[in-house]
Amino acid sequence: MCAESNPKAFTDVSADPFVRGLLHRPIHPNGDGVVLTHGAGSNCQAPLLIALAATFADAGYLVLRCDLPFRQDRPYGPPGPGDAKRDRAGLTNAVAAIKNLTTGRIFLGGHSYGGRQSSMLCAEDAAVASGLLLLSYPLHPPRKPEQLRTQHFFNLRTPTLFVQGTHDPFGSIVEIEQALKLIPAKTKLLTVEGAGHDLGFKGKARREKLSASVLKEFQEFFID
């Protein structure tokens, strides 16, 4: 193992919104940092995020799994209509906190809602992160393909790696491929055969090889 066996609680109360999460410090750092966040119904303890954070830390990345501000405010329930802007501010503060702990590039990523807010933040300010990792991007609500969440894609100039299950009701592979054509930045799509919106991390179920596959694609896509 190349990372600490147990991540440490991390908070930064000097910023508003606060930064709260768990920090994975690599034993042999490569200088880069990754901020990972969760979906609308979850938190930073999501098994998918835990698995990815451990794998990335073993590869030398400093990884912060963080709770978005809406989740800090209440332990259960989805974000409200007015939470998105504050959640993006929380992501900005999380990136700033990680920049103080490492010397290289900072990547921003998240599952579903967390990934959507990360991409919206980078569309607003491309300097926030060197790259995006979007896990199960919620392209539209289930069974409502006309309600596309792509308005900001035209302004997204941050290189982005998408990871999408072939059975995701929030966006089919064909729909995602079409949406990627709207993005002026470099993009790539990693498909996960047979996976739904949870990418195979539902309940106690785990896709043991997924984290390694994501890391491999990530390193190739964001090569120095």
PDB file of C-alpha atoms in Angstrom:
ATOM      1  CA  MET A   1       0.000   0.000   0.000  1.00  0.00           C
ATOM      2  CA  CYS A   2       1.219   3.484  -0.845  1.00  0.00           C
ATOM      3  CA  ALA A   3      -1.254   5.546   1.184  1.00  0.00           C
ATOM      4  CA  GLU A   4      -2.197   5.923   4.813  1.00  0.00           C
ATOM      5  CA  SER A   5      -4.440   3.051   5.884  1.00  0.00           C
ATOM      6  CA  ASN A   6      -6.961   5.432   7.424  1.00  0.00           C
ATOM      7  CA  PRO A   7      -7.992   8.817   6.013  1.00  0.00           C
ATOM      8  CA  LYS A   8      -8.058  11.682   8.495  1.00  0.00           C
ATOM      9  CA  ALA A   9     -10.946  14.029   9.221  1.00  0.00           C
ATOM     10  CA  PHE A  10     -10.384  17.379   7.520  1.00  0.00           C
ATOM     11  CA  THR A  11     -12.088  20.704   8.190  1.00  0.00           C
ATOM     12  CA  ASP A  12     -11.463  24.290   7.176  1.00  0.00           C
ATOM     13  CA  VAL A  13     -13.676  26.716   9.055  1.00  0.00           C
ATOM     14  CA  SER A  14     -11.832  29.782   7.804  1.00  0.00           C
ATOM     15  CA  ALA A  15     -13.950  29.744   4.652  1.00  0.00           C
ATOM     16  CA  ASP A  16     -17.687  30.142   4.162  1.00  0.00           C
ATOM     17  CA  PRO A  17     -19.098  27.630   3.359  1.00  0.00           C
ATOM     18  CA  PHE A  18     -16.929  25.409   5.543  1.00  0.00           C
ATOM     19  CA  VAL A  19     -14.908  22.557   4.073  1.00  0.00           C
ATOM     20  CA  ARG A  20     -15.557  19.205   5.728  1.00  0.00           C
ATOM     21  CA  GLY A  21     -14.466  15.758   4.702  1.00  0.00           C
ATOM     22  CA  LEU A  22     -11.847  13.040   4.891  1.00  0.00           C
ATOM     23  CA  LEU A  23      -8.304  13.420   3.601  1.00  0.00           C
ATOM     24  CA  HIS A  24      -6.276  10.592   2.066  1.00  0.00           C
ATOM     25  CA  ARG A  25      -2.554  11.392   2.172  1.00  0.00           C
ATOM     26  CA  PRO A  26      -0.305   9.324  -0.123  1.00  0.00           C
ATOM     27  CA  ILE A  27       2.944   7.985   1.276  1.00  0.00           C
ATOM     28  CA  HIS A  28       4.667   8.749  -2.031  1.00  0.00           C
ATOM     29  CA  PRO A  29       2.904  11.888  -3.350  1.00  0.00           C
ATOM     30  CA  ASN A  30       3.013  12.745  -7.032  1.00  0.00           C
ATOM     31  CA  GLY A  31       2.185  16.385  -6.281  1.00  0.00           C
ATOM     32  CA  ASP A  32      -1.388  16.339  -7.628  1.00  0.00           C
ATOM     33  CA  GLY A  33      -4.610  16.605  -5.645  1.00  0.00           C
ATOM     34  CA  VAL A  34      -8.179  15.411  -6.213  1.00  0.00           C
ATOM     35  CA  VAL A  35     -11.389  16.691  -4.627  1.00  0.00           C
ATOM     36  CA  LEU A  36     -14.227  14.150  -4.796  1.00  0.00           C
ATOM     37  CA  THR A  37     -17.810  14.728  -3.804  1.00  0.00           C
ATOM     38  CA  HIS A  38     -21.096  12.889  -3.670  1.00  0.00           C
ATOM     39  CA  GLY A  39     -24.544  12.689  -5.214  1.00  0.00           C
ATOM     40  CA  ALA A  40     -27.801  14.274  -4.083  1.00  0.00           C
ATOM     41  CA  GLY A  41     -28.797  11.412  -1.783  1.00  0.00           C
ATOM     42  CA  SER A  42     -25.404  10.585  -0.347  1.00  0.00           C
ATOM     43  CA  ASN A  43     -22.358  11.988   1.447  1.00  0.00           C
ATOM     44  CA  CYS A  44     -18.585  11.671   1.420  1.00  0.00           C
ATOM     45  CA  GLN A  45     -18.867   8.185   2.953  1.00  0.00           C
ATOM     46  CA  ALA A  46     -20.323   6.804  -0.281  1.00  0.00           C
ATOM     47  CA  PRO A  47     -18.625   3.443  -1.028  1.00  0.00           C
ATOM     48  CA  LEU A  48     -17.838   4.539  -4.596  1.00  0.00           C
ATOM     49  CA  LEU A  49     -15.951   7.601  -3.351  1.00  0.00           C
ATOM     50  CA  ILE A  50     -14.136   5.585  -0.675  1.00  0.00           C
ATOM     51  CA  ALA A  51     -12.939   3.055  -3.248  1.00  0.00           C
ATOM     52  CA  LEU A  52     -11.804   5.702  -5.723  1.00  0.00           C
ATOM     53  CA  ALA A  53     -10.083   7.807  -3.065  1.00  0.00           C
ATOM     54  CA  ALA A  54      -8.113   4.816  -1.774  1.00  0.00           C
ATOM     55  CA  THR A  55      -7.035   3.794  -5.276  1.00  0.00           C
ATOM     56  CA  PHE A  56      -6.000   7.307  -6.268  1.00  0.00           C
ATOM     57  CA  ALA A  57      -4.115   7.843  -2.994  1.00  0.00           C
ATOM     58  CA  ASP A  58      -2.245   4.578  -3.520  1.00  0.00           C
ATOM     59  CA  ALA A  59      -1.167   6.025  -6.882  1.00  0.00           C
ATOM     60  CA  GLY A  60       0.215   9.161  -5.242  1.00  0.00           C
ATOM     61  CA  TYR A  61      -2.691  11.606  -5.338  1.00  0.00           C
ATOM     62  CA  LEU A  62      -3.735  13.642  -2.314  1.00  0.00           C
ATOM     63  CA  VAL A  63      -7.500  13.050  -2.168  1.00  0.00           C
ATOM     64  CA  LEU A  64     -10.191  14.919  -0.254  1.00  0.00           C
ATOM     65  CA  ARG A  65     -13.626  13.336  -0.045  1.00  0.00           C
ATOM     66  CA  CYS A  66     -15.844  16.224   0.982  1.00  0.00           C
ATOM     67  CA  ASP A  67     -19.441  16.834   2.020  1.00  0.00           C
ATOM     68  CA  LEU A  68     -21.157  19.531   0.008  1.00  0.00           C
ATOM     69  CA  PRO A  69     -22.614  22.419   2.055  1.00  0.00           C
ATOM     70  CA  PHE A  70     -26.195  21.158   1.687  1.00  0.00           C
ATOM     71  CA  ARG A  71     -25.155  17.860   3.289  1.00  0.00           C
ATOM     72  CA  GLN A  72     -23.309  19.655   6.062  1.00  0.00           C
ATOM     73  CA  ASP A  73     -26.522  21.524   6.841  1.00  0.00           C
ATOM     74  CA  ARG A  74     -28.711  18.407   7.029  1.00  0.00           C
ATOM     75  CA  PRO A  75     -27.753  14.731   7.203  1.00  0.00           C
ATOM     76  CA  TYR A  76     -30.530  13.435   4.955  1.00  0.00           C
ATOM     77  CA  GLY A  77     -32.536  14.481   1.947  1.00  0.00           C
ATOM     78  CA  PRO A  78     -31.694  15.956  -1.445  1.00  0.00           C
ATOM     79  CA  PRO A  79     -30.438  19.488  -2.083  1.00  0.00           C
ATOM     80  CA  GLY A  80     -33.049  22.211  -2.442  1.00  0.00           C
ATOM     81  CA  PRO A  81     -33.495  24.551  -5.416  1.00  0.00           C
ATOM     82  CA  GLY A  82     -31.454  27.246  -3.701  1.00  0.00           C
ATOM     83  CA  ASP A  83     -28.522  25.045  -2.638  1.00  0.00           C
ATOM     84  CA  ALA A  84     -26.594  24.741  -5.915  1.00  0.00           C
ATOM     85  CA  LYS A  85     -24.797  28.088  -5.836  1.00  0.00           C
ATOM     86  CA  ARG A  86     -23.652  27.576  -2.245  1.00  0.00           C
ATOM     87  CA  ASP A  87     -22.563  24.029  -3.040  1.00  0.00           C
ATOM     88  CA  ARG A  88     -20.371  25.348  -5.854  1.00  0.00           C
ATOM     89  CA  ALA A  89     -18.885  27.884  -3.439  1.00  0.00           C
ATOM     90  CA  GLY A  90     -18.114  24.995  -1.117  1.00  0.00           C
ATOM     91  CA  LEU A  91     -16.305  23.195  -3.929  1.00  0.00           C
ATOM     92  CA  THR A  92     -14.264  26.335  -4.637  1.00  0.00           C
ATOM     93  CA  ASN A  93     -13.228  26.429  -0.992  1.00  0.00           C
ATOM     94  CA  ALA A  94     -12.357  22.729  -0.997  1.00  0.00           C
ATOM     95  CA  VAL A  95     -10.078  23.207  -4.001  1.00  0.00           C
ATOM     96  CA  ALA A  96      -8.425  26.184  -2.299  1.00  0.00           C
ATOM     97  CA  ALA A  97      -7.819  24.117   0.836  1.00  0.00           C
ATOM     98  CA  ILE A  98      -6.173  21.309  -1.143  1.00  0.00           C
ATOM     99  CA  LYS A  99      -3.974  23.767  -3.015  1.00  0.00           C
ATOM    100  CA  ASN A 100      -2.405  24.648   0.321  1.00  0.00           C
ATOM    101  CA  LEU A 101      -1.416  21.015   0.852  1.00  0.00           C
ATOM    102  CA  THR A 102       0.125  20.079  -2.484  1.00  0.00           C
ATOM    103  CA  THR A 103       2.204  21.588  -5.252  1.00  0.00           C
ATOM    104  CA  GLY A 104       0.793  20.203  -8.489  1.00  0.00           C
ATOM    105  CA  ARG A 105      -2.462  20.110 -10.379  1.00  0.00           C
ATOM    106  CA  ILE A 106      -5.876  19.977  -8.722  1.00  0.00           C
ATOM    107  CA  PHE A 107      -8.647  17.842 -10.176  1.00  0.00           C
ATOM    108  CA  LEU A 108     -12.305  18.096  -9.299  1.00  0.00           C
ATOM    109  CA  GLY A 109     -14.754  15.261  -9.511  1.00  0.00           C
ATOM    110  CA  GLY A 110     -17.949  13.858  -8.189  1.00  0.00           C
ATOM    111  CA  HIS A 111     -20.815  11.470  -8.527  1.00  0.00           C
ATOM    112  CA  SER A 112     -24.087  12.597 -10.144  1.00  0.00           C
ATOM    113  CA  TYR A 113     -25.144  15.902  -8.505  1.00  0.00           C
ATOM    114  CA  GLY A 114     -21.635  16.471  -7.176  1.00  0.00           C
ATOM    115  CA  GLY A 115     -20.197  16.011 -10.645  1.00  0.00           C
ATOM    116  CA  ARG A 116     -22.807  18.276 -12.177  1.00  0.00           C
ATOM    117  CA  GLN A 117     -21.996  21.079  -9.736  1.00  0.00           C
ATOM    118  CA  SER A 118     -18.271  20.547 -10.343  1.00  0.00           C
ATOM    119  CA  SER A 119     -18.770  20.907 -14.095  1.00  0.00           C
ATOM    120  CA  MET A 120     -20.945  24.009 -13.654  1.00  0.00           C
ATOM    121  CA  LEU A 121     -18.275  25.556 -11.441  1.00  0.00           C
ATOM    122  CA  CYS A 122     -15.575  24.928 -14.051  1.00  0.00           C
ATOM    123  CA  ALA A 123     -17.825  26.332 -16.779  1.00  0.00           C
ATOM    124  CA  GLU A 124     -18.035  29.506 -14.686  1.00  0.00           C
ATOM    125  CA  ASP A 125     -14.293  29.588 -14.001  1.00  0.00           C
ATOM    126  CA  ALA A 126     -11.966  27.316 -15.969  1.00  0.00           C
ATOM    127  CA  ALA A 127      -9.077  28.155 -13.616  1.00  0.00           C
ATOM    128  CA  VAL A 128     -10.662  26.283 -10.699  1.00  0.00           C
ATOM    129  CA  ALA A 129      -9.319  22.871 -11.702  1.00  0.00           C
ATOM    130  CA  SER A 130      -6.953  21.266 -14.190  1.00  0.00           C
ATOM    131  CA  GLY A 131      -9.477  18.571 -15.037  1.00  0.00           C
ATOM    132  CA  LEU A 132     -12.840  17.027 -14.206  1.00  0.00           C
ATOM    133  CA  LEU A 133     -13.842  13.458 -13.345  1.00  0.00           C
ATOM    134  CA  LEU A 134     -17.617  13.104 -13.748  1.00  0.00           C
ATOM    135  CA  LEU A 135     -19.110   9.876 -12.436  1.00  0.00           C
ATOM    136  CA  SER A 136     -22.636   9.061 -13.683  1.00  0.00           C
ATOM    137  CA  TYR A 137     -23.362  12.558 -14.953  1.00  0.00           C
ATOM    138  CA  PRO A 138     -27.143  13.136 -14.483  1.00  0.00           C
ATOM    139  CA  LEU A 139     -27.835  14.190 -18.047  1.00  0.00           C
ATOM    140  CA  HIS A 140     -31.584  14.312 -17.436  1.00  0.00           C
ATOM    141  CA  PRO A 141     -34.096  13.041 -14.841  1.00  0.00           C
ATOM    142  CA  PRO A 142     -35.114   9.404 -15.375  1.00  0.00           C
ATOM    143  CA  ARG A 143     -37.775   9.041 -18.084  1.00  0.00           C
ATOM    144  CA  LYS A 144     -37.514  12.758 -18.921  1.00  0.00           C
ATOM    145  CA  PRO A 145     -34.913  12.906 -21.721  1.00  0.00           C
ATOM    146  CA  GLU A 146     -36.195  16.281 -22.863  1.00  0.00           C
ATOM    147  CA  GLN A 147     -35.003  17.940 -19.625  1.00  0.00           C
ATOM    148  CA  LEU A 148     -31.331  18.058 -20.525  1.00  0.00           C
ATOM    149  CA  ARG A 149     -28.791  19.456 -18.069  1.00  0.00           C
ATOM    150  CA  THR A 150     -26.324  20.615 -20.679  1.00  0.00           C
ATOM    151  CA  GLN A 151     -26.791  24.381 -20.802  1.00  0.00           C
ATOM    152  CA  HIS A 152     -23.336  25.019 -19.325  1.00  0.00           C
ATOM    153  CA  PHE A 153     -21.566  22.489 -21.555  1.00  0.00           C
ATOM    154  CA  PHE A 154     -21.040  25.159 -24.236  1.00  0.00           C
ATOM    155  CA  ASN A 155     -18.809  27.067 -21.778  1.00  0.00           C
ATOM    156  CA  LEU A 156     -16.939  24.077 -20.355  1.00  0.00           C
ATOM    157  CA  ARG A 157     -13.275  24.405 -21.307  1.00  0.00           C
ATOM    158  CA  THR A 158     -11.852  22.095 -18.660  1.00  0.00           C
ATOM    159  CA  PRO A 159     -10.688  18.649 -19.888  1.00  0.00           C
ATOM    160  CA  THR A 160     -13.275  16.149 -18.673  1.00  0.00           C
ATOM    161  CA  LEU A 161     -13.366  12.383 -18.210  1.00  0.00           C
ATOM    162  CA  PHE A 162     -16.894  10.957 -18.014  1.00  0.00           C
ATOM    163  CA  VAL A 163     -17.612   7.552 -16.440  1.00  0.00           C
ATOM    164  CA  GLN A 164     -21.083   6.215 -17.278  1.00  0.00           C
ATOM    165  CA  GLY A 165     -22.896   2.911 -16.773  1.00  0.00           C
ATOM    166  CA  THR A 166     -24.612   1.382 -19.779  1.00  0.00           C
ATOM    167  CA  HIS A 167     -27.859   0.988 -17.780  1.00  0.00           C
ATOM    168  CA  ASP A 168     -27.951   4.485 -16.253  1.00  0.00           C
ATOM    169  CA  PRO A 169     -31.526   5.900 -16.359  1.00  0.00           C
ATOM    170  CA  PHE A 170     -30.125   9.434 -16.058  1.00  0.00           C
ATOM    171  CA  GLY A 171     -28.530   9.208 -19.491  1.00  0.00           C
ATOM    172  CA  SER A 172     -27.836   6.495 -22.032  1.00  0.00           C
ATOM    173  CA  ILE A 173     -24.427   6.088 -23.619  1.00  0.00           C
ATOM    174  CA  VAL A 174     -25.778   7.430 -26.925  1.00  0.00           C
ATOM    175  CA  GLU A 175     -27.216  10.481 -25.148  1.00  0.00           C
ATOM    176  CA  ILE A 176     -23.957  11.127 -23.315  1.00  0.00           C
ATOM    177  CA  GLU A 177     -21.969  10.795 -26.540  1.00  0.00           C
ATOM    178  CA  GLN A 178     -24.204  13.401 -28.179  1.00  0.00           C
ATOM    179  CA  ALA A 179     -23.896  15.729 -25.188  1.00  0.00           C
ATOM    180  CA  LEU A 180     -20.098  15.535 -25.248  1.00  0.00           C
ATOM    181  CA  LYS A 181     -20.157  17.108 -28.700  1.00  0.00           C
ATOM    182  CA  LEU A 182     -21.387  20.330 -27.062  1.00  0.00           C
ATOM    183  CA  ILE A 183     -18.248  20.671 -24.933  1.00  0.00           C
ATOM    184  CA  PRO A 184     -15.379  22.676 -26.480  1.00  0.00           C
ATOM    185  CA  ALA A 185     -12.831  21.078 -24.142  1.00  0.00           C
ATOM    186  CA  LYS A 186     -11.109  17.728 -24.576  1.00  0.00           C
ATOM    187  CA  THR A 187     -13.400  14.919 -23.354  1.00  0.00           C
ATOM    188  CA  LYS A 188     -13.412  11.144 -23.035  1.00  0.00           C
ATOM    189  CA  LEU A 189     -16.089   8.636 -22.067  1.00  0.00           C
ATOM    190  CA  LEU A 190     -15.387   5.472 -20.064  1.00  0.00           C
ATOM    191  CA  THR A 191     -18.379   3.131 -20.203  1.00  0.00           C
ATOM    192  CA  VAL A 192     -19.094   0.600 -17.452  1.00  0.00           C
ATOM    193  CA  GLU A 193     -20.905  -2.378 -18.950  1.00  0.00           C
ATOM    194  CA  GLY A 194     -24.081  -3.401 -17.124  1.00  0.00           C
ATOM    195  CA  ALA A 195     -23.833  -0.703 -14.438  1.00  0.00           C
ATOM    196  CA  GLY A 196     -26.602   1.658 -13.416  1.00  0.00           C
ATOM    197  CA  HIS A 197     -26.380   5.109 -11.868  1.00  0.00           C
ATOM    198  CA  ASP A 198     -24.513   3.686  -8.857  1.00  0.00           C
ATOM    199  CA  LEU A 199     -21.783   2.261 -11.134  1.00  0.00           C
ATOM    200  CA  GLY A 200     -22.127  -1.086  -9.388  1.00  0.00           C
ATOM    201  CA  PHE A 201     -21.748   0.261  -5.842  1.00  0.00           C
ATOM    202  CA  LYS A 202     -25.223  -0.415  -4.484  1.00  0.00           C
ATOM    203  CA  GLY A 203     -25.654  -1.635  -0.918  1.00  0.00           C
ATOM    204  CA  LYS A 204     -22.818  -4.084  -0.280  1.00  0.00           C
ATOM    205  CA  ALA A 205     -22.207  -4.665  -3.972  1.00  0.00           C
ATOM    206  CA  ARG A 206     -18.831  -3.533  -5.308  1.00  0.00           C
ATOM    207  CA  ARG A 207     -17.201  -3.512  -8.727  1.00  0.00           C
ATOM    208  CA  GLU A 208     -13.759  -4.421  -7.510  1.00  0.00           C
ATOM    209  CA  LYS A 209     -11.963  -3.516 -10.736  1.00  0.00           C
ATOM    210  CA  LEU A 210     -13.763  -0.232 -11.399  1.00  0.00           C
ATOM    211  CA  SER A 211     -11.467   2.023  -9.376  1.00  0.00           C
ATOM    212  CA  ALA A 212      -8.382   0.641 -11.112  1.00  0.00           C
ATOM    213  CA  SER A 213     -10.022   1.127 -14.512  1.00  0.00           C
ATOM    214  CA  VAL A 214     -10.972   4.709 -13.700  1.00  0.00           C
ATOM    215  CA  LEU A 215      -7.462   5.453 -12.437  1.00  0.00           C
ATOM    216  CA  LYS A 216      -5.888   4.008 -15.590  1.00  0.00           C
ATOM    217  CA  GLU A 217      -8.143   6.075 -17.886  1.00  0.00           C
ATOM    218  CA  PHE A 218      -7.608   9.149 -15.708  1.00  0.00           C
ATOM    219  CA  GLN A 219      -3.818   8.907 -15.827  1.00  0.00           C
ATOM    220  CA  GLU A 220      -3.816   8.364 -19.590  1.00  0.00           C
ATOM    221  CA  PHE A 221      -6.260  11.204 -20.207  1.00  0.00           C
ATOM    222  CA  PHE A 222      -4.551  13.717 -17.933  1.00  0.00           C
ATOM    223  CA  ILE A 223      -0.996  12.713 -18.755  1.00  0.00           C
ATOM    224  CA  ASP A 224       1.617  15.362 -17.990  1.00  0.00           C
TER     225      ASP A 224
END
